[in-house]
Coordinates of C-alpha atoms in Angstrom, one line a residue:
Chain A
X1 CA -59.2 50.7 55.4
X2 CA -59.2 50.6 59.0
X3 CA -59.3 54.4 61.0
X4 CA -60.9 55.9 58.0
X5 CA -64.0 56.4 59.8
X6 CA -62.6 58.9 62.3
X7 CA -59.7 60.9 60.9
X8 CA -56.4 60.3 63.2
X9 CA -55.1 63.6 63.2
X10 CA -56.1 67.0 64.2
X11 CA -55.8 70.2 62.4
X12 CA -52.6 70.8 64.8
X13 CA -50.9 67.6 62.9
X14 CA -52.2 68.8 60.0
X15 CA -50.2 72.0 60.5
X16 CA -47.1 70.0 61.4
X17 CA -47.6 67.7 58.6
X18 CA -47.8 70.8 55.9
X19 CA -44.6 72.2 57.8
X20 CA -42.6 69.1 57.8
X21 CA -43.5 67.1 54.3
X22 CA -40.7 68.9 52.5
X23 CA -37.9 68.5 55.0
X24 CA -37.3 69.3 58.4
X25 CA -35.0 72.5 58.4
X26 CA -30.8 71.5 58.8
X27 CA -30.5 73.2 62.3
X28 CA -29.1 71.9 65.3
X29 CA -33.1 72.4 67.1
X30 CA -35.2 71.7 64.1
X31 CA -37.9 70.8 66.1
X32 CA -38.2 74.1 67.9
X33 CA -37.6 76.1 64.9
X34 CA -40.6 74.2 63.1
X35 CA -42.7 75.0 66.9
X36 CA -41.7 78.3 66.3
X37 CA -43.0 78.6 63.0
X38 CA -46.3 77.3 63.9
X39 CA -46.5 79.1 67.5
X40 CA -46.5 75.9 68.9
X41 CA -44.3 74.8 72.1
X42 CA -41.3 72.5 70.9
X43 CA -42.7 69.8 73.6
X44 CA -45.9 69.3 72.0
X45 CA -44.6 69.2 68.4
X46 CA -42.3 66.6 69.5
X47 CA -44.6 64.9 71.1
X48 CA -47.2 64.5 68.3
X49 CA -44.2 63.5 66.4
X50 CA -43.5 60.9 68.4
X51 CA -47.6 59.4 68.3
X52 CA -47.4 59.4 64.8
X53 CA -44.5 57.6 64.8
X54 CA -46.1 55.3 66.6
X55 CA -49.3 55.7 64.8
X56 CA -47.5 54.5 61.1
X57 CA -48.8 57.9 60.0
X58 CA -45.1 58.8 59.8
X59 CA -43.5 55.7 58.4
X60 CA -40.3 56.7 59.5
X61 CA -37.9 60.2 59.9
X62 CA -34.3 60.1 57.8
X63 CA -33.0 60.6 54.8
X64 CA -34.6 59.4 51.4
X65 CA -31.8 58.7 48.9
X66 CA -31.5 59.4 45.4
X67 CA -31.6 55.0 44.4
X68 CA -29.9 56.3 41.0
X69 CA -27.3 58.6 43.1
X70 CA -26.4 56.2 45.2
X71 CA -25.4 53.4 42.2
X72 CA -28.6 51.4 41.9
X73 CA -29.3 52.1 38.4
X74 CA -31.4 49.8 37.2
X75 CA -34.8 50.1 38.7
X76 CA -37.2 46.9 37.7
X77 CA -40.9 46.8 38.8
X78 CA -41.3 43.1 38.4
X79 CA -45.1 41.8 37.9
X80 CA -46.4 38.8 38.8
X81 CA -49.5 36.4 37.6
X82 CA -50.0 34.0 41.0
X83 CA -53.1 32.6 41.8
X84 CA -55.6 34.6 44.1
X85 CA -55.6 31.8 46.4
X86 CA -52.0 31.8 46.5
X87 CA -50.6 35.3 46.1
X88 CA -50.5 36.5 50.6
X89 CA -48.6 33.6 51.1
X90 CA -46.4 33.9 48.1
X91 CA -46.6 37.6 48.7
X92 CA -45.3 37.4 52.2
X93 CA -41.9 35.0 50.9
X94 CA -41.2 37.1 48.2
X95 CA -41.1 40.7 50.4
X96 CA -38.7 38.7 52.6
X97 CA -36.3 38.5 49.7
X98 CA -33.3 40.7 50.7
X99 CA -33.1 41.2 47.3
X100 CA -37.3 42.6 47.1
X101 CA -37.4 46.5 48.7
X102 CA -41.2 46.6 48.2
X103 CA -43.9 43.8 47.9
X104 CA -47.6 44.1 47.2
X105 CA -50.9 42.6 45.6
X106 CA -52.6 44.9 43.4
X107 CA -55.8 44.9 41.4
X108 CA -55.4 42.7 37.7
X109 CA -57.4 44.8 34.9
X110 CA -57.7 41.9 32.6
X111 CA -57.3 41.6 30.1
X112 CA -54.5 44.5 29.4
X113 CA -53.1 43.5 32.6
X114 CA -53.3 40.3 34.2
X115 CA -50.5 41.0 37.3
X116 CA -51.6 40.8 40.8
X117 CA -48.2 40.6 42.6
X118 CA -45.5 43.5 42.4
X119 CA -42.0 43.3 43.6
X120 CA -39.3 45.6 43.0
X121 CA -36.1 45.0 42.8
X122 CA -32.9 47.2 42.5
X123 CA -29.9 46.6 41.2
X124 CA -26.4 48.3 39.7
X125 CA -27.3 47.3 36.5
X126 CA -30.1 44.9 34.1
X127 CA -28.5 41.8 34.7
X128 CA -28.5 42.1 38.5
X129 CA -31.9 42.6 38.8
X130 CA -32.6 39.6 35.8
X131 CA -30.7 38.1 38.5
X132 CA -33.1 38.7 41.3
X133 CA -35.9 38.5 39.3
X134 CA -34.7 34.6 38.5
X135 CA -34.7 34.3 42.3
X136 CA -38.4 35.3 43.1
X137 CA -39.1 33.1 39.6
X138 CA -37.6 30.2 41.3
X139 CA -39.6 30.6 44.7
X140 CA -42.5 30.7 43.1
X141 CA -42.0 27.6 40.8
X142 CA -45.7 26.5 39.0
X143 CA -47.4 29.4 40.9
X144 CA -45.9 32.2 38.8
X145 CA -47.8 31.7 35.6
X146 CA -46.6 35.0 34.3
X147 CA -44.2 37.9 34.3
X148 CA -42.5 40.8 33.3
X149 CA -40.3 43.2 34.4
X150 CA -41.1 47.0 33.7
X151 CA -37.5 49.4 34.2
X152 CA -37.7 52.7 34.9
X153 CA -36.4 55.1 32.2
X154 CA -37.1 58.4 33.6
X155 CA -38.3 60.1 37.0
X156 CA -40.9 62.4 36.1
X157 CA -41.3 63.9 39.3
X158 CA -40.5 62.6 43.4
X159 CA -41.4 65.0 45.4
X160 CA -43.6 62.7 48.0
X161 CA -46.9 63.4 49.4
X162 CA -47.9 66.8 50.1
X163 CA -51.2 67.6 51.8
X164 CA -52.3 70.8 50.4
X165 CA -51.7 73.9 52.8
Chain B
X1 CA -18.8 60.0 48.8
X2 CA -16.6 59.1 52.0
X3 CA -17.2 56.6 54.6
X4 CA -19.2 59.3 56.4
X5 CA -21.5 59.9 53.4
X6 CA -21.8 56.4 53.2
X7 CA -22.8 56.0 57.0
X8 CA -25.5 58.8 56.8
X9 CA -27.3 57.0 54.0
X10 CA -27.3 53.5 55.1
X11 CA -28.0 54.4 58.7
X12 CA -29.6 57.3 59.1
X13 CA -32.4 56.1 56.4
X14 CA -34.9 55.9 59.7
X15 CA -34.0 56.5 63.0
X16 CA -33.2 60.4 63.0
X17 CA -34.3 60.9 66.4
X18 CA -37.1 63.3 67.9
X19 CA -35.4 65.6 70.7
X20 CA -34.1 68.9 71.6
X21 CA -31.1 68.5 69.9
X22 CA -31.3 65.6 67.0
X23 CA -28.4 66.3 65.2
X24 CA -26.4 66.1 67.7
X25 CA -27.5 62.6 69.0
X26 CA -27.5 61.1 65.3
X27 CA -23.8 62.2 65.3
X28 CA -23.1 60.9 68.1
X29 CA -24.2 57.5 66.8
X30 CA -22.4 57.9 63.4
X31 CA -18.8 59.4 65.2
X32 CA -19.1 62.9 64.1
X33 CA -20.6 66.1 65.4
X34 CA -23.7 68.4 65.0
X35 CA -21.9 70.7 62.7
X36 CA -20.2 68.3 60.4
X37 CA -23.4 66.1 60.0
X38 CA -25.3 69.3 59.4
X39 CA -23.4 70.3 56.3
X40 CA -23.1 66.7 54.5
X41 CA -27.0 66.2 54.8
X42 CA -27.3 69.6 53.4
X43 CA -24.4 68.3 50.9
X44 CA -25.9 65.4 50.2
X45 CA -29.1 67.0 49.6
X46 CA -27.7 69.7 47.2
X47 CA -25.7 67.3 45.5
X48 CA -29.0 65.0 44.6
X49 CA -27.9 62.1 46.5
X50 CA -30.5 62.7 48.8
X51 CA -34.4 63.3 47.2
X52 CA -35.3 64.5 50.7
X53 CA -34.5 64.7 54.9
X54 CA -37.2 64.4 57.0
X55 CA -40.7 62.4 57.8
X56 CA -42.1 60.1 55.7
X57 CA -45.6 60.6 55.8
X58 CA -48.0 57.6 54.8
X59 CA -51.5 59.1 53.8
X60 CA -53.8 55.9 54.2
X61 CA -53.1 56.3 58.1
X62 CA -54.2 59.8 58.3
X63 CA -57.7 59.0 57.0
X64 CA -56.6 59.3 53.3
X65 CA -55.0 57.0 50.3
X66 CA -52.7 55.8 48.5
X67 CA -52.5 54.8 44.9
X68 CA -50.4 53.2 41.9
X69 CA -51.3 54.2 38.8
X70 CA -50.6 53.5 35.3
X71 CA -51.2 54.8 31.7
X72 CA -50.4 53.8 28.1
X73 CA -49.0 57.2 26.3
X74 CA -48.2 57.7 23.0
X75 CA -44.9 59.3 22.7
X76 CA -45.6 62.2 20.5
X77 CA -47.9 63.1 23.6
X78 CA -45.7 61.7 26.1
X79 CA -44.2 65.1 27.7
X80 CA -47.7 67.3 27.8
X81 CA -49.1 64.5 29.4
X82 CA -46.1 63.9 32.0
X83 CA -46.6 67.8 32.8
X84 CA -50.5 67.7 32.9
X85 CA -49.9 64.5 35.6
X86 CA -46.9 66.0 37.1
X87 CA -49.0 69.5 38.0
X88 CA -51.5 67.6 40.4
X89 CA -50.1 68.0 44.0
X90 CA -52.0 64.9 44.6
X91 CA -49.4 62.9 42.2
X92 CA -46.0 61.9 44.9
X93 CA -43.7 60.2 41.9
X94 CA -44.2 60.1 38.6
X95 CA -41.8 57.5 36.7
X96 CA -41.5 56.6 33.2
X97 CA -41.2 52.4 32.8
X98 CA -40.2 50.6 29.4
X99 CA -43.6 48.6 28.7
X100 CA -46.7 49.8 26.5
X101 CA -48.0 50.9 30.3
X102 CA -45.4 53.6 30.3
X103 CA -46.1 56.1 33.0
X104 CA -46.1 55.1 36.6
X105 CA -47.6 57.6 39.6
X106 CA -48.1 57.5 42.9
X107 CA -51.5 59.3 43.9
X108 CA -51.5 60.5 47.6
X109 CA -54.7 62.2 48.8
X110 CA -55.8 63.1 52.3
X111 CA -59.2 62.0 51.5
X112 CA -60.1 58.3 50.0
X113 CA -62.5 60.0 47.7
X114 CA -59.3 62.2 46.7
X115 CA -57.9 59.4 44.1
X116 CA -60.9 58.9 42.6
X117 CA -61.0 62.9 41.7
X118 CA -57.6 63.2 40.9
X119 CA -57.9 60.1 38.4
X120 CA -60.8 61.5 36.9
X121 CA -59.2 64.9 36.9
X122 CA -56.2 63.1 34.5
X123 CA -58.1 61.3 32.4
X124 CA -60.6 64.3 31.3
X125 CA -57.1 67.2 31.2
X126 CA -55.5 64.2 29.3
X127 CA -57.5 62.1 26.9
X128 CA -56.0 58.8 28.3
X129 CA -57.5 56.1 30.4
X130 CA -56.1 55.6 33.5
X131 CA -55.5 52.2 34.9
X132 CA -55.8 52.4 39.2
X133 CA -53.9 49.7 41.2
X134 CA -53.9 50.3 44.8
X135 CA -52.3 48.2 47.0
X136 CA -54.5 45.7 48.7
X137 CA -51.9 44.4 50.7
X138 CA -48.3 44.8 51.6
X139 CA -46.0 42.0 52.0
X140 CA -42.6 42.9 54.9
X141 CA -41.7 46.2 53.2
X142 CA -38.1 47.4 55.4
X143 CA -35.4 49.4 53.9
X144 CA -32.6 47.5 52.4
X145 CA -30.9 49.9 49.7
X146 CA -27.2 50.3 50.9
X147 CA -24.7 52.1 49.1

């Protein structure tokens, strides 16, 4: 993956990484009281906010909700077979679906699982997401020689990434 | 949840601003004030309609990875595994999914080499083979959950 050769941040955004992953503190400067924290100047701790921001090392600052809290029950991984030679182009129509929140191609480890295109879809309950789910089957007519849909039942844990201190 | 509780969550998902006084320019944008959007985040927070405020941090820009992950557990096993899996800081979310593939993780590792070890880590603490499906590409991800 591209940058992996030379590591994009410095131990300083290493320290404001660790600070930050679990939530920036509810105060009206939260910025300063993190650059306090870390006996940094608030300037500079915005600032290499702001490059990684721009970076995509931060892929964006705001509030993550709760999809079950906020009425979207049903949580469906759906799982796509699509031909290799097929699946970025497909790929790229189905993550345009309003209805799609996050598209990828992923390994297959045939032959327990022979799925190279994941879309999830969200929805207040099953049938809304069957619904959804009939959408992307339609888009991808002959091309989608198999699928399934895998609901969530449980989260185990969300906590996000966390670099270790 | 109000109209204000609504507006925090569908707008304020990514665009909390980096400045001197944040709060205060977010509210400005949503028609309230510093205080008042203060105390709902902290609100919706406690109440657990938020999981979290603050950056989201993606680890295969900084040098490290990413990874889904899978495994088949039988349920008489199913909650020493979950807590062996869940105990990892490398492990981000951790979901149970109705299918014989019934527990879903995100690996997140500062290192590439970091989701190999953690994987390996599972599957000898565990006695179950993991299956490893990192993303090879990502098709127009954007945030569209509105409440």
């Amino acid at each position: 993956m591209a940058g992996r050769e030379s590591p994009s941040i410095d131990a300083t955004d290493r320290r404001i990484i660790v600070a930050t992953q679990g939530g920036l503190p509810l105060t009206p400067q939260p910025y300063h009281a993190i650059a306090q924290d870390l006996g940094i100047e608030p300037g500079e701790v915005m600032e290499r906010l702001r490059r990684m921001l721009e970076a995509g090392i931060i892929r964006r600052i705001g509030v993550v909700p709760n999809h079950y809290a906020i009425g979207y029950r049903a949580n469906g991984m759906s799982v796509w077979d699509v031909p290799d030679a097929r699946v970025d182009e497909l790929g790229q129509k189905i993550g345009a679906l309003e209805s799609v929140t996050h598209c990828y191609r992923r390994p297959r480890h045939l032959p327990h699982w022979p799925y190279n295109l994941f879309a999830m879809v969200h929805g207040r309950d099953r049938a809304e997401v069957e619904a959804k789910v009939a959408e992307i089957a339609a888009l991808l007519g002959d091309a989608g020689r198999g699928h399934e849909i895998l609901y969530s039942t449980r989260i185990l844990k969300k906590t996000g990434m966390r670099l270790a201190q | 949840m109000d109209d204000l509780d609504r507006a925090i969550v569908n707008r304020l998902q990514g665009s909390f601003p980096v400045s001197g006084r944040p709060f205060a320019e977010a509210a400005m944008q949503l028609g309230t004030d510093e205080d008042e959007l203060i105390s709902r985040i902290r609100r919706l927070l406690d109440s657990g309609v938020l999981t979290r405020f603050g950056p989201l941090y993606n680890a295969d820009r900084m040098g490290g990875a990413f990874s889904l992950a899978a495994m088949s557990v039988g349920p008489a096993d199913f909650e020493r595994v979950a807590a062996t899996v869940n105990a990892l800081p490398e492990v981000a979310h951790n979901y149970e999914r109705e299918h014989a593939l019934n527990m879903w993780f995100v690996l997140a590792t500062d290192t590439p080499e970091g989701i190999e070890r953690a994987i390996a880590r599972i599957e000898a603490e565990t006695g179950y083979p993991v299956f490893n499906m990192p993303k090879l590409r990502e098709y127009f991800v954007e945030l569209k959950l509105e409440v």
